[in-house]
Every structure is written in structure tokens, then in C-alpha cells.
Amino acid sequence: MPKNPRLAASSSTEDRAPLATPEDIATYLGVPVKTLYQWRHRRIGPNALKVGRHLRYRWTEVDEWLTAQSAYDLTA
């Protein structure tokens, strides 16, 4: 077992993207930050994590949510 488990874990997380802030996601999606908070309240937006009292997003989940939004058939 390594003496410092944090050092061992950090080497496997080097390729992870950092968590995104609501401001990052709002810029990425081209919507106001307030819209993200409304989507979260209505449970229709991308999944957000609470880190302490702050909201953070995983980029992979935002991209999956965005892909699911474009999967709707609008020709019905």
C-alpha cells in the first residue's frame, strides 16, 4: 500500500477535466446563469453536484444532456 494514497490517486486523475461552474456551463450553452438555476429547480437541465454550497457540473454529463436534447423528434 502506498504511503500517501492521495499521491497514488492523483496519478489516475490527471486526465480528468475539472468540474465546471455554472458560469462555465452558461457560456458553453449560450444561456444566462439564471436559466441554469431555473432548469435545476424544474429538474430539466443537466445534472449538477453540490460541492459544499457551490454547484458544479461534470462536463461529460453536460454533453450527455445536450445530446439527449437533440434526440427529440420535432416532426411529430
mmCIF file of C-alpha atoms in Angstrom:
data_model
loop_
_atom_site.group_PDB
_atom_site.id
_atom_site.type_symbol
_atom_site.label_atom_id
_atom_site.label_comp_id
_atom_site.label_asym_id
_atom_site.label_seq_id
_atom_site.Cartn_x
_atom_site.Cartn_y
_atom_site.Cartn_z
ATOM 1 C CA MET A 1 0.000 0.000 0.000
ATOM 2 C CA PRO A 2 1.393 3.446 -0.894
ATOM 3 C CA LYS A 3 2.458 5.684 1.955
ATOM 4 C CA ASN A 4 0.314 8.532 0.672
ATOM 5 C CA PRO A 5 -2.907 7.360 -1.032
ATOM 6 C CA ARG A 6 -3.580 10.867 -2.343
ATOM 7 C CA LEU A 7 -0.430 10.763 -4.448
ATOM 8 C CA ALA A 8 -1.392 7.390 -5.894
ATOM 9 C CA ALA A 9 -4.906 8.603 -6.651
ATOM 10 C CA SER A 10 -3.719 11.838 -8.257
ATOM 11 C CA SER A 11 -1.817 9.982 -10.965
ATOM 12 C CA SER A 12 -5.014 8.246 -12.110
ATOM 13 C CA THR A 13 -6.991 11.506 -12.160
ATOM 14 C CA GLU A 14 -4.548 13.559 -14.220
ATOM 15 C CA ASP A 15 -6.624 13.140 -17.377
ATOM 16 C CA ARG A 16 -9.883 14.234 -15.723
ATOM 17 C CA ALA A 17 -11.388 17.553 -16.679
ATOM 18 C CA PRO A 18 -12.099 19.872 -13.770
ATOM 19 C CA LEU A 19 -15.656 20.361 -12.646
ATOM 20 C CA ALA A 20 -17.383 23.249 -14.358
ATOM 21 C CA THR A 21 -19.007 26.207 -12.644
ATOM 22 C CA PRO A 22 -22.487 27.431 -13.580
ATOM 23 C CA GLU A 23 -20.798 30.336 -15.361
ATOM 24 C CA ASP A 24 -18.726 27.897 -17.461
ATOM 25 C CA ILE A 25 -21.816 25.922 -18.464
ATOM 26 C CA ALA A 26 -23.882 29.029 -19.184
ATOM 27 C CA THR A 27 -21.163 30.296 -21.519
ATOM 28 C CA TYR A 28 -20.828 26.872 -23.165
ATOM 29 C CA LEU A 29 -24.588 26.572 -23.762
ATOM 30 C CA GLY A 30 -25.110 30.248 -24.569
ATOM 31 C CA VAL A 31 -27.755 30.790 -21.884
ATOM 32 C CA PRO A 32 -27.863 33.055 -18.820
ATOM 33 C CA VAL A 33 -26.724 31.583 -15.494
ATOM 34 C CA LYS A 34 -30.212 32.267 -14.137
ATOM 35 C CA THR A 35 -31.602 29.847 -16.732
ATOM 36 C CA LEU A 36 -29.384 27.057 -15.366
ATOM 37 C CA TYR A 37 -30.754 27.663 -11.876
ATOM 38 C CA GLN A 38 -34.320 27.601 -13.223
ATOM 39 C CA TRP A 39 -33.635 24.351 -15.097
ATOM 40 C CA ARG A 40 -32.178 22.840 -11.915
ATOM 41 C CA HIS A 41 -35.234 23.899 -9.917
ATOM 42 C CA ARG A 42 -37.569 22.386 -12.550
ATOM 43 C CA ARG A 43 -35.274 19.309 -12.896
ATOM 44 C CA ILE A 44 -34.956 19.658 -16.652
ATOM 45 C CA GLY A 45 -31.331 20.774 -17.008
ATOM 46 C CA PRO A 46 -28.017 18.950 -16.806
ATOM 47 C CA ASN A 47 -27.201 17.235 -13.522
ATOM 48 C CA ALA A 48 -25.368 19.427 -11.049
ATOM 49 C CA LEU A 49 -23.395 18.452 -7.981
ATOM 50 C CA LYS A 50 -23.318 20.312 -4.696
ATOM 51 C CA VAL A 51 -19.739 20.823 -3.535
ATOM 52 C CA GLY A 52 -20.204 22.482 -0.200
ATOM 53 C CA ARG A 53 -22.618 25.252 -1.058
ATOM 54 C CA HIS A 54 -21.467 25.578 -4.656
ATOM 55 C CA LEU A 55 -22.907 23.977 -7.791
ATOM 56 C CA ARG A 56 -20.543 22.150 -10.096
ATOM 57 C CA TYR A 57 -21.119 20.228 -13.304
ATOM 58 C CA ARG A 58 -19.319 17.282 -14.874
ATOM 59 C CA TRP A 59 -18.545 18.050 -18.494
ATOM 60 C CA THR A 60 -19.444 14.511 -19.569
ATOM 61 C CA GLU A 61 -22.917 14.807 -18.024
ATOM 62 C CA VAL A 62 -23.499 18.187 -19.658
ATOM 63 C CA ASP A 63 -22.576 16.744 -23.050
ATOM 64 C CA GLU A 64 -24.826 13.712 -22.481
ATOM 65 C CA TRP A 65 -27.713 16.011 -21.513
ATOM 66 C CA LEU A 66 -27.097 18.144 -24.597
ATOM 67 C CA THR A 67 -27.106 15.054 -26.826
ATOM 68 C CA ALA A 68 -30.387 13.907 -25.269
ATOM 69 C CA GLN A 69 -31.924 17.322 -26.027
ATOM 70 C CA SER A 70 -31.193 16.943 -29.716
ATOM 71 C CA ALA A 71 -32.690 13.433 -29.755
ATOM 72 C CA TYR A 72 -36.276 14.724 -29.628
ATOM 73 C CA ASP A 73 -38.260 14.255 -32.801
ATOM 74 C CA LEU A 74 -39.717 17.647 -33.697
ATOM 75 C CA THR A 75 -41.512 16.418 -36.841
ATOM 76 C CA ALA A 76 -44.365 14.701 -34.979
#
